[in-house]
CSV table of C-alpha atoms in Angstrom, one decimal:
chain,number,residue,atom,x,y,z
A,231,UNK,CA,0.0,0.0,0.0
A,232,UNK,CA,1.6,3.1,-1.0
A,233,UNK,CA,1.8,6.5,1.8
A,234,UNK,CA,-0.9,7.9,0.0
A,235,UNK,CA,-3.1,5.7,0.6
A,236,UNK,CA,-2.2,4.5,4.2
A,237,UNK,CA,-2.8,7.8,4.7
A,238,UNK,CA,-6.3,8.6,3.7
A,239,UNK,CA,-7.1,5.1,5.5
A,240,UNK,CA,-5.8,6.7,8.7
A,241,UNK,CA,-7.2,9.8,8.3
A,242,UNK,CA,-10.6,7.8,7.7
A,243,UNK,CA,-10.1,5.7,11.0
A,244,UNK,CA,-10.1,9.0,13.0
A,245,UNK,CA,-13.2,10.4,11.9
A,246,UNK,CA,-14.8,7.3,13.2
A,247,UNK,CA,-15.8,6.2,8.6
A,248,UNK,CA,-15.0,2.9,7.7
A,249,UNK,CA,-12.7,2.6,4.9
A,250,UNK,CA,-14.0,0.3,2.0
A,251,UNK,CA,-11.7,-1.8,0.6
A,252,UNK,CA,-9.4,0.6,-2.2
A,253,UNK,CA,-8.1,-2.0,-5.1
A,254,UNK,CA,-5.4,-0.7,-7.2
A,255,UNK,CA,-5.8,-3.3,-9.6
A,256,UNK,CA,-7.0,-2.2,-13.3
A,257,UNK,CA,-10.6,-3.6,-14.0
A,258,UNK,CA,-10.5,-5.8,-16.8
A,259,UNK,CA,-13.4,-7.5,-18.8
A,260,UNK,CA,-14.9,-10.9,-17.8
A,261,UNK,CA,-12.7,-13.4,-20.2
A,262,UNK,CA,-14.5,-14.0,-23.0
A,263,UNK,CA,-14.6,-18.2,-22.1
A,264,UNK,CA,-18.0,-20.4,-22.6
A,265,UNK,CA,-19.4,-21.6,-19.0
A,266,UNK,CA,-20.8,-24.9,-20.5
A,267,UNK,CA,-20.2,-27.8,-22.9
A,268,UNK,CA,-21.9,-30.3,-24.0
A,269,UNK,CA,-20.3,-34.3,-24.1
A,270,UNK,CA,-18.3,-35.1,-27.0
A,271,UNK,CA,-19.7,-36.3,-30.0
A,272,UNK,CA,-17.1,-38.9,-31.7
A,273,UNK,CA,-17.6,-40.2,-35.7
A,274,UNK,CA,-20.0,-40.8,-37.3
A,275,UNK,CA,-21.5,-38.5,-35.3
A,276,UNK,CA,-20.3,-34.8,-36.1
A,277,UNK,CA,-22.4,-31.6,-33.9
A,278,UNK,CA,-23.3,-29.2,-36.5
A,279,UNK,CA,-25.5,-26.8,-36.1
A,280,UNK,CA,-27.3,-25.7,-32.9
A,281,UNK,CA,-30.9,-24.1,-32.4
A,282,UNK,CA,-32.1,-23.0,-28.4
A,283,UNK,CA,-36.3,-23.6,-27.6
A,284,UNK,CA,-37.4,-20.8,-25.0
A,285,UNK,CA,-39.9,-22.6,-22.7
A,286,UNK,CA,-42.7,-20.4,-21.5
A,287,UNK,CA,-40.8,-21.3,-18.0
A,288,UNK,CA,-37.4,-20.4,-18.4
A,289,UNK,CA,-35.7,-23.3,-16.7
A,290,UNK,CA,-37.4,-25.6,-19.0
A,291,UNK,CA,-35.5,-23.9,-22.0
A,292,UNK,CA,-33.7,-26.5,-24.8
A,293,UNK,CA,-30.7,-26.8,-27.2
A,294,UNK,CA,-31.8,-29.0,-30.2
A,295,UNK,CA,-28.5,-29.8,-32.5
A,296,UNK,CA,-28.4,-31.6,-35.7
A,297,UNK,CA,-25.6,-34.1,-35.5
A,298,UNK,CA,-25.1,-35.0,-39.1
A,299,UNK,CA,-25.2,-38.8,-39.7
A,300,UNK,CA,-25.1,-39.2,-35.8
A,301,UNK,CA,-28.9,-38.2,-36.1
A,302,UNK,CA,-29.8,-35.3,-33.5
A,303,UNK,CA,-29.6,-34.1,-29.5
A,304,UNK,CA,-31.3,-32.4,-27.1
A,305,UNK,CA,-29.5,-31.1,-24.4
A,306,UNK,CA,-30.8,-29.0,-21.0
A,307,UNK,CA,-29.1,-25.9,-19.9
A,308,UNK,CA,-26.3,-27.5,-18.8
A,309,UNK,CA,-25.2,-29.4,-21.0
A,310,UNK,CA,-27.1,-32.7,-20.3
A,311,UNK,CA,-28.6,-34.9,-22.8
A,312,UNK,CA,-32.4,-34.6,-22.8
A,313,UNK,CA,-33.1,-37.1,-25.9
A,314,UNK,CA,-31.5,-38.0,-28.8
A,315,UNK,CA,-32.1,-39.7,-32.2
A,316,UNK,CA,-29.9,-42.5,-33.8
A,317,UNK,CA,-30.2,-43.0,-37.5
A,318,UNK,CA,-30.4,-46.9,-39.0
A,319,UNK,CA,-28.6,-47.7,-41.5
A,320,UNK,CA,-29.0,-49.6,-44.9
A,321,UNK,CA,-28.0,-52.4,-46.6
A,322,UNK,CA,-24.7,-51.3,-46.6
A,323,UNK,CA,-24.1,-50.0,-43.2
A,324,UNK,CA,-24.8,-46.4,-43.8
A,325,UNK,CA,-26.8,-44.1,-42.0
A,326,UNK,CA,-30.4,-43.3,-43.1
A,327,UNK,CA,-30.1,-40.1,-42.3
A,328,UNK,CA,-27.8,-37.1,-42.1
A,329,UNK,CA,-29.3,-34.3,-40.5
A,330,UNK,CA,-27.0,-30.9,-41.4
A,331,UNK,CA,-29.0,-27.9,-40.2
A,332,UNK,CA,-31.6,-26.8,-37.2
A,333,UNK,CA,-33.7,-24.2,-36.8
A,334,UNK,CA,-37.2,-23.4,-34.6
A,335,UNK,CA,-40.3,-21.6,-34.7
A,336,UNK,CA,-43.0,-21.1,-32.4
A,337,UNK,CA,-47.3,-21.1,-32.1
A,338,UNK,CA,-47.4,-23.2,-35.6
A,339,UNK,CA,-51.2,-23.2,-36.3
A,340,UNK,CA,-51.4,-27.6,-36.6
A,341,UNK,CA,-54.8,-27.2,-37.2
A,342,UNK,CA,-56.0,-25.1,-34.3
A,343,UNK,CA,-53.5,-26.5,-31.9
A,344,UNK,CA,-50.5,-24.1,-31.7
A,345,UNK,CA,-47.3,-25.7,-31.6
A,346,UNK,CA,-43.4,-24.9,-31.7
A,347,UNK,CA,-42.0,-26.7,-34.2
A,348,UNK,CA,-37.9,-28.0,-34.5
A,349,UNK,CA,-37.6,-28.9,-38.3
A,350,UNK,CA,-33.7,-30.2,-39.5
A,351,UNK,CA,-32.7,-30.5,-43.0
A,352,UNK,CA,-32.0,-34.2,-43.8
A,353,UNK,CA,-29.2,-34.2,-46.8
A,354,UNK,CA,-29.1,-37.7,-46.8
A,355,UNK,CA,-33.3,-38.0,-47.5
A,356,UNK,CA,-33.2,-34.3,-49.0
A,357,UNK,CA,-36.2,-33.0,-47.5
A,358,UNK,CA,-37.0,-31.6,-44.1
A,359,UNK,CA,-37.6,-33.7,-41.0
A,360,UNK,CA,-40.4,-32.1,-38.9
A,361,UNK,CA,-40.4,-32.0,-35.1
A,362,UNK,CA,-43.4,-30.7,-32.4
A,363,UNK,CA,-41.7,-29.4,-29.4
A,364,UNK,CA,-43.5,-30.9,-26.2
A,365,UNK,CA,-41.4,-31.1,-22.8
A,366,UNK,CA,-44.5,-32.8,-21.4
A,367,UNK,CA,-45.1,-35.5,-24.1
A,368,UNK,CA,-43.8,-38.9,-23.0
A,369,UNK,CA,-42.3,-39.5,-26.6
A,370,UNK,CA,-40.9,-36.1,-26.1
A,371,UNK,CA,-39.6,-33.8,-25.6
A,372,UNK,CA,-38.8,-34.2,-29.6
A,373,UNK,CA,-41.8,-35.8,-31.5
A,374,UNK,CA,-41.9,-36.7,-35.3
A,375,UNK,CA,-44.7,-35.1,-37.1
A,376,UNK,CA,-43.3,-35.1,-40.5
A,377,UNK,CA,-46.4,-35.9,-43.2
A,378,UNK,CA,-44.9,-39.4,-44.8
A,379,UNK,CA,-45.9,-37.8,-47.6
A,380,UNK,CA,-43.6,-35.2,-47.9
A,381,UNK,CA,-41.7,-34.8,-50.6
A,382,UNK,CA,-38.3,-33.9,-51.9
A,383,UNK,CA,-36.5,-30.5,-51.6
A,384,UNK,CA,-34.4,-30.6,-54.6
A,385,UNK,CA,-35.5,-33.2,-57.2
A,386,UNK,CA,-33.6,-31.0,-59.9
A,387,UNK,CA,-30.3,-29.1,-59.8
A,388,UNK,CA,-29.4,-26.5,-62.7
A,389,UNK,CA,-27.6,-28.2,-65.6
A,390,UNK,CA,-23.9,-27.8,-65.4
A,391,UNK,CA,-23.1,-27.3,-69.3
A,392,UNK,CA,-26.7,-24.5,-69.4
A,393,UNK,CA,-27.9,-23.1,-66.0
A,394,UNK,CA,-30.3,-21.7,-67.6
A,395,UNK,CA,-32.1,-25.8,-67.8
A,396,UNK,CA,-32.3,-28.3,-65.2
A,397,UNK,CA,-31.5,-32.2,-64.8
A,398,UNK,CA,-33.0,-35.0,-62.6
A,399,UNK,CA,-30.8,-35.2,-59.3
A,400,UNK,CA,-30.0,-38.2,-57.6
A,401,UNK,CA,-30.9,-39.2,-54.1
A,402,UNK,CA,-27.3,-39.7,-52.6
A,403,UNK,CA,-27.0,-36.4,-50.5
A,404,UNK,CA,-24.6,-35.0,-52.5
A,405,UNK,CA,-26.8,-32.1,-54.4
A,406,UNK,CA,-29.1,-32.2,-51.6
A,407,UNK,CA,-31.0,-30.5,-48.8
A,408,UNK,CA,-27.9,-28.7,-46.6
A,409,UNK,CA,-28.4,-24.9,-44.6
A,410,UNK,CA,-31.6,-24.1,-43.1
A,411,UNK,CA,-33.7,-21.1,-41.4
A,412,UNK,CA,-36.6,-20.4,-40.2
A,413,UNK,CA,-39.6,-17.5,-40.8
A,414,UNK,CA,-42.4,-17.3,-39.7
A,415,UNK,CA,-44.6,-14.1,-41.5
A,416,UNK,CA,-47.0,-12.6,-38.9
A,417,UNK,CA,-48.8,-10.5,-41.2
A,418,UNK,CA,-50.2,-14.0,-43.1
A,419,UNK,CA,-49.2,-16.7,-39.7
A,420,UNK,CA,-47.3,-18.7,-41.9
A,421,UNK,CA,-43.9,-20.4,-41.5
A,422,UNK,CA,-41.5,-20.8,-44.1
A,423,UNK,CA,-38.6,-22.9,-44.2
A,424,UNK,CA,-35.2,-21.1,-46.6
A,425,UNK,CA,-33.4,-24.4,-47.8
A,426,UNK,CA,-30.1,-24.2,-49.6
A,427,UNK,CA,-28.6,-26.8,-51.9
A,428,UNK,CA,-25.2,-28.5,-51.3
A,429,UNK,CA,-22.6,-27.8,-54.1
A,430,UNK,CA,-25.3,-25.1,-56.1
A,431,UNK,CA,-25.9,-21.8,-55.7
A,432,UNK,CA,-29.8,-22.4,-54.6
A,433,UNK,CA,-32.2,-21.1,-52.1
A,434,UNK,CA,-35.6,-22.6,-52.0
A,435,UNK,CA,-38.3,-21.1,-50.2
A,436,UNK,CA,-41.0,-23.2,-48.4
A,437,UNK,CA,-44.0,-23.3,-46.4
A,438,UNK,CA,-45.0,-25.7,-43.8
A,439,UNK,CA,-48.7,-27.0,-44.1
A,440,UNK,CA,-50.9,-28.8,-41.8
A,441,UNK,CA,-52.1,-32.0,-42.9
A,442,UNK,CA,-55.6,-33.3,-42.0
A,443,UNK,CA,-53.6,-36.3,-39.3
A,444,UNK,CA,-51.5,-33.9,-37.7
A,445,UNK,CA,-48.8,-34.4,-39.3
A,446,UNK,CA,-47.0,-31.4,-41.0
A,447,UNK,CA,-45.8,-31.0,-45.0
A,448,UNK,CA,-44.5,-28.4,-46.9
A,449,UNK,CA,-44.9,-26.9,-50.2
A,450,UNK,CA,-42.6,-24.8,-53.1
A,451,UNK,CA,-43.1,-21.2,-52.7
A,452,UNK,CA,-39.8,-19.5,-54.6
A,453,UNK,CA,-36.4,-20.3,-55.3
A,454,UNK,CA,-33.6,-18.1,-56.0
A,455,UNK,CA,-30.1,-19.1,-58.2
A,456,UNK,CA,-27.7,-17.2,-57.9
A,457,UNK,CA,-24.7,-16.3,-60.3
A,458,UNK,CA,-21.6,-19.3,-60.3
A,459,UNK,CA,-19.0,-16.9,-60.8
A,460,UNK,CA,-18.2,-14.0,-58.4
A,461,UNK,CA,-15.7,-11.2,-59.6
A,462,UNK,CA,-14.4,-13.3,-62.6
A,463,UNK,CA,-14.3,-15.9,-60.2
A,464,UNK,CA,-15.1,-19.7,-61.7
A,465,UNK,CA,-17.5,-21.0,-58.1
A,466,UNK,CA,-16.8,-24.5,-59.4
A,467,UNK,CA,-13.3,-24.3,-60.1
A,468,UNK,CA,-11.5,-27.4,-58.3
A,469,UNK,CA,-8.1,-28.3,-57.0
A,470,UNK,CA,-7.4,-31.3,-55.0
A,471,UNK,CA,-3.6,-29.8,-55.1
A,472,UNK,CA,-4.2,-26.2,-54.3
A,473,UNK,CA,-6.9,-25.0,-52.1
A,474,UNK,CA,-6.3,-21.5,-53.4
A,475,UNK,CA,-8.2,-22.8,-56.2
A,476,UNK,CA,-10.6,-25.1,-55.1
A,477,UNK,CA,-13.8,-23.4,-54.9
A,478,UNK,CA,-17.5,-24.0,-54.3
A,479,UNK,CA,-20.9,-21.5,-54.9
A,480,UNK,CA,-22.7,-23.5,-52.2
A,481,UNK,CA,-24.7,-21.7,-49.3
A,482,UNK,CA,-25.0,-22.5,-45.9
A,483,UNK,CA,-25.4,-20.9,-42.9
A,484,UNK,CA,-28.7,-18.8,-42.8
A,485,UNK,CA,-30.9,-16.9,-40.4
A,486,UNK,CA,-34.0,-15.0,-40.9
A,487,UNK,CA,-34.2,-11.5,-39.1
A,488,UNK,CA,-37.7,-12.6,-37.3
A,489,UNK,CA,-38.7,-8.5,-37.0
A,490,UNK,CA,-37.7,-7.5,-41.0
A,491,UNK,CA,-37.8,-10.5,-42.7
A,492,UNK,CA,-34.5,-10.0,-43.8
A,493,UNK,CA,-32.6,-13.4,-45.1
A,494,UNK,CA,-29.0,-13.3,-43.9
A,495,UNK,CA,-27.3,-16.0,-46.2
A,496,UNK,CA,-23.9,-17.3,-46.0
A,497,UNK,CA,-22.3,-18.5,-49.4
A,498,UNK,CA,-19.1,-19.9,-47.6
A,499,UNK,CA,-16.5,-18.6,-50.1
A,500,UNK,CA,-18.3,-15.4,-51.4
A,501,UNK,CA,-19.9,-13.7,-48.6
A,502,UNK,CA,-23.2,-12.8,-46.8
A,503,UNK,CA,-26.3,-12.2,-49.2
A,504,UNK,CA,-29.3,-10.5,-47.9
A,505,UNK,CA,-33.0,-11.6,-49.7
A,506,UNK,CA,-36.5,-9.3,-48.7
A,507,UNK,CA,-38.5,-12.1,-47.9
A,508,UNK,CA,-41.4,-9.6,-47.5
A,509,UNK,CA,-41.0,-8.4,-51.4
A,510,UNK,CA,-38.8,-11.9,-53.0
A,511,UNK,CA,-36.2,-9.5,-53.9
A,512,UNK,CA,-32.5,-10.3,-53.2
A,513,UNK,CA,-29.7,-7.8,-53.7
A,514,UNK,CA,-27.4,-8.0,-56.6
A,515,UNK,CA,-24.0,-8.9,-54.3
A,516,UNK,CA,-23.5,-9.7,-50.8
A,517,UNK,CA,-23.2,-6.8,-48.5
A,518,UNK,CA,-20.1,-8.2,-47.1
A,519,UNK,CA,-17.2,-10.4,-48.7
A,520,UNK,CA,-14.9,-12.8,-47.3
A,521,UNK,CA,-11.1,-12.2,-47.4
A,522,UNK,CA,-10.8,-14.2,-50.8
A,523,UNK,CA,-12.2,-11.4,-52.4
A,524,UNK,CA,-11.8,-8.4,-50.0
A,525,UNK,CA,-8.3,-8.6,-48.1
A,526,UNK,CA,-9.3,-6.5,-45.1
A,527,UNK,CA,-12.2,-8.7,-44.5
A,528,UNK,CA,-12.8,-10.5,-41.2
A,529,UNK,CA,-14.5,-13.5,-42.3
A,530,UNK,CA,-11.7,-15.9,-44.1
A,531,UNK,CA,-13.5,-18.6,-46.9
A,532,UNK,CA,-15.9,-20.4,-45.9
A,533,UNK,CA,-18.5,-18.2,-44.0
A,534,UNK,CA,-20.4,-20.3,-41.5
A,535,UNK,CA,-23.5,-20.4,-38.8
A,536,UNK,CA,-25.1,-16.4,-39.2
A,537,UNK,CA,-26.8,-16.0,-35.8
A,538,UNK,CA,-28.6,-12.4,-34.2
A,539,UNK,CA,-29.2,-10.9,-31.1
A,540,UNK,CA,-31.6,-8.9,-30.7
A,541,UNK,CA,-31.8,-5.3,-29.0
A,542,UNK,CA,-34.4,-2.7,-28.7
A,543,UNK,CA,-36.3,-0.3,-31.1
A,544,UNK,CA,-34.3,-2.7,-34.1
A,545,UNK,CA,-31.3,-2.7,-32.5
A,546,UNK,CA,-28.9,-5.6,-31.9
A,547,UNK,CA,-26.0,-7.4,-33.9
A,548,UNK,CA,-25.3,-10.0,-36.5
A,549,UNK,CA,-22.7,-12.6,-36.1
A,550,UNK,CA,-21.1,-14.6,-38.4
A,551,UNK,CA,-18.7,-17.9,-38.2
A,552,UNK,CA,-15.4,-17.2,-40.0
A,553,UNK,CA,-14.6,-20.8,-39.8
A,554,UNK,CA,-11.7,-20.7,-42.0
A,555,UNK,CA,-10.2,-23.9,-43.1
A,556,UNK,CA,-8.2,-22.6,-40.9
A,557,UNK,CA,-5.9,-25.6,-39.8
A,558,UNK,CA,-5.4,-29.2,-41.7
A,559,UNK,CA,-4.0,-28.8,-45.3
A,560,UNK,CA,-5.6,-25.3,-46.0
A,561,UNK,CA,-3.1,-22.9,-45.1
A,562,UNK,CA,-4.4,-19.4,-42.9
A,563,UNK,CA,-3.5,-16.4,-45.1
A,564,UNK,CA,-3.8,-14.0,-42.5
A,565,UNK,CA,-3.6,-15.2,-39.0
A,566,UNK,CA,-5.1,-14.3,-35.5
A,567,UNK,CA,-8.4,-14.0,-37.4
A,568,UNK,CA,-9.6,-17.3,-38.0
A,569,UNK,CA,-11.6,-19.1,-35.4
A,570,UNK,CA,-13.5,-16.1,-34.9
A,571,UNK,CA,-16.8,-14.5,-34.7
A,572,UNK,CA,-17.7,-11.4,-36.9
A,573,UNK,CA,-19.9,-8.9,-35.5
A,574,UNK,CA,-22.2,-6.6,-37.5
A,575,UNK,CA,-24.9,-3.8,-36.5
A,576,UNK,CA,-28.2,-5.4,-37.4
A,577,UNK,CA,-29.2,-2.0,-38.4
A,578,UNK,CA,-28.7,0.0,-41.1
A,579,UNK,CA,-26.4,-1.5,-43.9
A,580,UNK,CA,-25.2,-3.9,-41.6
A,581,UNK,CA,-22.0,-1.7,-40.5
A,582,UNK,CA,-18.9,-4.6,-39.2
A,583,UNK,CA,-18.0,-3.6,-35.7
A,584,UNK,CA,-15.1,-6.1,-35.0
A,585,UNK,CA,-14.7,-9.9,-34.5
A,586,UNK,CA,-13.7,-11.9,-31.4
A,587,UNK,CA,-12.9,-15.7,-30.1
A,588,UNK,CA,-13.5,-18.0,-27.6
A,589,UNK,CA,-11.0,-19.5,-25.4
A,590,UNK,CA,-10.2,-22.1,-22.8
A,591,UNK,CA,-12.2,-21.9,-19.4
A,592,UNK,CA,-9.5,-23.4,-17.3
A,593,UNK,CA,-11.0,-23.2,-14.5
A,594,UNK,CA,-14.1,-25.6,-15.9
A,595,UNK,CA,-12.0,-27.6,-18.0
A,596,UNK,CA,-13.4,-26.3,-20.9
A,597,UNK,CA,-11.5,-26.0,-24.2
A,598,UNK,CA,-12.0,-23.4,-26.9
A,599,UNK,CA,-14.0,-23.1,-29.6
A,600,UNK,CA,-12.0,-23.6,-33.4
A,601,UNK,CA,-13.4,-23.8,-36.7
A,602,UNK,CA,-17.6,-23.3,-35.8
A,603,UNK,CA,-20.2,-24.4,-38.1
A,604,UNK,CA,-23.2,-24.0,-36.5
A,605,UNK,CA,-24.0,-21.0,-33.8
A,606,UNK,CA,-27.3,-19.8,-32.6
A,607,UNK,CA,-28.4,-17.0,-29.9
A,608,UNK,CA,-31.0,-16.5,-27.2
A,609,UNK,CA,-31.4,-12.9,-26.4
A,610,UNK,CA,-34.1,-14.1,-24.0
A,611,UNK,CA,-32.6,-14.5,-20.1
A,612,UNK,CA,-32.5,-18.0,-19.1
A,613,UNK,CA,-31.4,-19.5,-16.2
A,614,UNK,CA,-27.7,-19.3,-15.6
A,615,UNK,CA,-27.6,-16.6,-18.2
A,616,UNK,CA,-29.2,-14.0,-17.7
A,617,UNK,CA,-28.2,-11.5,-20.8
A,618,UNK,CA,-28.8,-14.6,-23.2
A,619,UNK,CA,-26.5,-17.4,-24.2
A,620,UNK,CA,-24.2,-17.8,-27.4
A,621,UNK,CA,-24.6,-21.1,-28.5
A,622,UNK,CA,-21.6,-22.4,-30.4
A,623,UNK,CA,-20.3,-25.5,-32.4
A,624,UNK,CA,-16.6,-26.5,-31.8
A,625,UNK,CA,-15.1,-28.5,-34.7
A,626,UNK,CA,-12.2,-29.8,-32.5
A,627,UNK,CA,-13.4,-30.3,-28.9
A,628,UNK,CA,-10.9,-30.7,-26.4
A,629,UNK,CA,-8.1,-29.2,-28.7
A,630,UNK,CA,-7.3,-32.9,-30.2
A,631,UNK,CA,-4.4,-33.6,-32.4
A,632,UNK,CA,-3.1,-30.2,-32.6
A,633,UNK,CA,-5.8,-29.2,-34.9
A,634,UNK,CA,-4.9,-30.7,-37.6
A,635,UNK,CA,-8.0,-31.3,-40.0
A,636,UNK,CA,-8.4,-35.1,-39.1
A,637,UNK,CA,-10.0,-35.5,-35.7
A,638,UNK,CA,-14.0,-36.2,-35.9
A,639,UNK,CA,-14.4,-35.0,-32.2
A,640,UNK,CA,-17.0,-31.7,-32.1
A,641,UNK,CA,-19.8,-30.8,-29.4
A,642,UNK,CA,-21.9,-27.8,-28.5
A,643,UNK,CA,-19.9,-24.4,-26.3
A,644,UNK,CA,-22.6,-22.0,-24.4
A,645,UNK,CA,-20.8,-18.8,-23.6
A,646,UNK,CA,-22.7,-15.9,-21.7
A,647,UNK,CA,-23.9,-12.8,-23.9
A,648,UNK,CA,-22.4,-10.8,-21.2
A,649,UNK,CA,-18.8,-11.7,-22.2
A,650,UNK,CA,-19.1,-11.4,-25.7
A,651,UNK,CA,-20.3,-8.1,-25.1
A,652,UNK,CA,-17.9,-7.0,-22.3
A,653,UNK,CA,-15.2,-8.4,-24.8
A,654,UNK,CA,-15.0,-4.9,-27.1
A,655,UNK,CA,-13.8,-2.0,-26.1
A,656,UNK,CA,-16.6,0.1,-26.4
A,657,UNK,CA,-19.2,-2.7,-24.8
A,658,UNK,CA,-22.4,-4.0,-26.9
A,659,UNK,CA,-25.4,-3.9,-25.7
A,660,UNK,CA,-27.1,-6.4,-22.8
A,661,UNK,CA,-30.0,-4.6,-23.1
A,662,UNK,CA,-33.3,-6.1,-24.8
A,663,UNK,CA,-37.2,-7.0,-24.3
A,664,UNK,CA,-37.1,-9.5,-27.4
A,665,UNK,CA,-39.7,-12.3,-27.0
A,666,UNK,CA,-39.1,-15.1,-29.8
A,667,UNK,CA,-42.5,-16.1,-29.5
A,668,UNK,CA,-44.2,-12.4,-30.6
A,669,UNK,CA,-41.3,-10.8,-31.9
């Protein structure tokens, strides 16, 4: 304790005041570190892309991942396993299904019931794989109400030698059903469903009907193709030799702003597209490029899980999953900025504001986050978090094999909003009255 300030405590002491404890230690943000994980998931299982259920009562909240061919989870707040769904397999051994992409919706009209609905994107089936949301249901809380007569998202794919024409497309998950996101219009109560196409520069629109038995379909409403070369650009150049020319027009990660019906869509080695769901139109280039074709970009190729948190009066942020091919065989052109998370104002033209990462919780034993596919946020507080939760995937749980592109060990990070917020130097904001359910 310096003179200074023995002093002043003296001085205190004889006026009768109790001193309160003086630190001269600088005040630093709460490390930006996730609080829980989910257990591993080994191959063939492979976490991919999370999606968080508010319950009317908060503690009864969800996570609902897609696991790929693992089939999907359910965990609680904490990280336990609530239910989960195991694929069969076929004649030869391989998984029925391979579930990619997750997203939810609430008060679904199933003829006069209202339900919230969990639908996943099943590349390996290419169509969507319906889910009513029940925490009290026996079967639940996850239970199947997909119409067996539901049919196929992509039974054509644009001809490679004339775009302009389509072909037939086979059922082996390879030009199939892949990124998903949810909208549901309140001006008409319907829900939509935005489904990209693996390896194609495709967005189908399409809306989830009711069927007489309770079951739940869909049918076409608009599609969108967009161009397969980008700034001279050949999308579907390939290099199994150099990956500075191996390229690919496919989207995936997508969310729908549920207030402006804004379509935020990833394509992984352009950029982020935006589509007016409300008027069909989507602008002629993405509002924001990765580094392959602007160098002082924060998002390196490919552009992964596009998540928002929502503020007040339209307020709130955009994030975005610079996933990077960061480790493996793809070298990092520009390092310290892979493995990260670009932010964006959700206003306006989408202004960047910076990008952060999440790292080891020692103290929990938890690792950090590298290479994230999937991501969702709840701006609603939940128990345990009580600015909302970032819900992350990590492509390399527990650090494995020094990251090095061949280790199938991923699960699910939940980080506090607080700390991503705290994290930039000028603070975002914790402040928001957003209900998911009437937004």
């Amino acid at each position: 304790m310096s003179n200074r300030l023995l002093l002043i405590v003296v001085l205190l002491s004889s006026l009768g005041l109790t001193a309160c404890k003086i630190s001269t230690e600088p005040t630093t943000p709460e490390p930006l570190v996730a609080s829980v994980e989910t257990p591993n998931e080994a191959a063939p299982s492979d976490m991919d892309d999370p999606a968080v259920w508010v319950a009317a009562e908060r503690q009864r909240s969800m996570v609902i991942a897609a696991a790929k061919e693992g089939g999907w989870r359910v965990y609680d707040l904490e990280g336990k396993a609530l239910q989960q769904f195991v694929p069969g397999v076929d004649s030869k051994g391989k998984p029925l299904n391979r579930f990619n992409n997750v997203d939810v919706q609430y008060n679904f009209n199933l003829n006069g019931r209202r339900v919230d609905l969990a639908v996943f994107s099943d590349r390996r089936q290419d169509r969507l794989a319906i889910y009513k949301i029940d925490r009290d249901d026996p079967r639940g809380p996850l239970v199947n109400v997909t119409s067996p007569e539901i049919s196929r998202l992509f039974p054509t794919r644009p001809n490679p030698d004339d775009r302009s024409k389509t072909v037939a497309n086979a059922e082996d998950g390879k030009n199939t059903a892949y990124g998903l996101a949810l909208w549901r219009d309140r001006s008409n109560d319907r829900l939509y469903a935005l489904v990209n196409q693996n390896n194609e520069a495709i967005i189908d629109q399409w809306e989830l009907v009711a069927r007489p038995d309770n079951t739940v379909s869909a049918r076409p409403v608009k599609k969108w193709q967009f161009a397969y070369q980008y700034k001279g650009q050949d999308l579907t150049q390939k290099s199994e030799t150099d990956p500075q020319k191996d390229f690919s027009p496919q989207f995936e990660g997508m969310v729908v702003d549920q207030q402006t019906g804004i379509l935020y869509a990833g394509q992984e080695d352009v950029g982020i597209w935006r589509v007016n769901l409300k008027t069909g139109v989507a602008e002629g280039k993405p509002f924001y490029e990765t580094r392959t074709f602007d160098p002082h970009s924060r998002i390196a190729r490919d552009v992964e899980g596009l998540t928002i948190w929502y503020g007040r009066d339209g307020r709130g942020y955009l994030l975005a999953s610079s996933q990077g091919k960061a480790h493996g065989k793809v070298p990092n052109p520009t390092p310290g900025l892979d493995n990260t998370f670009a932010v964006f104002m959700r206003e306006g033209d989408n202004a960047p504001i910076g990008s952060f990462s999440i790292g080891a919780n020692r103290g929990l034993g938890i690792d950090a986050v590298q290479e994230s596919d999937g991501a969702d946020i709840s701006t609603v507080a939940l128990p345990g978090f009580p600015f909302g939760v970032l819900i992350t995937q990590d492509g390399y749980n527990d650090d494995l094999n020094h990251l090095d592109g061949t280790v199938k060990a991923t699960n699910l990070k939940f980080t506090p909003w607080q700390r991503v917020a705290n994290s930039f130097s000028k603070a975002l904001s914790t402040d928001s009255n957003y209900d998911p359910r009437n937004p």
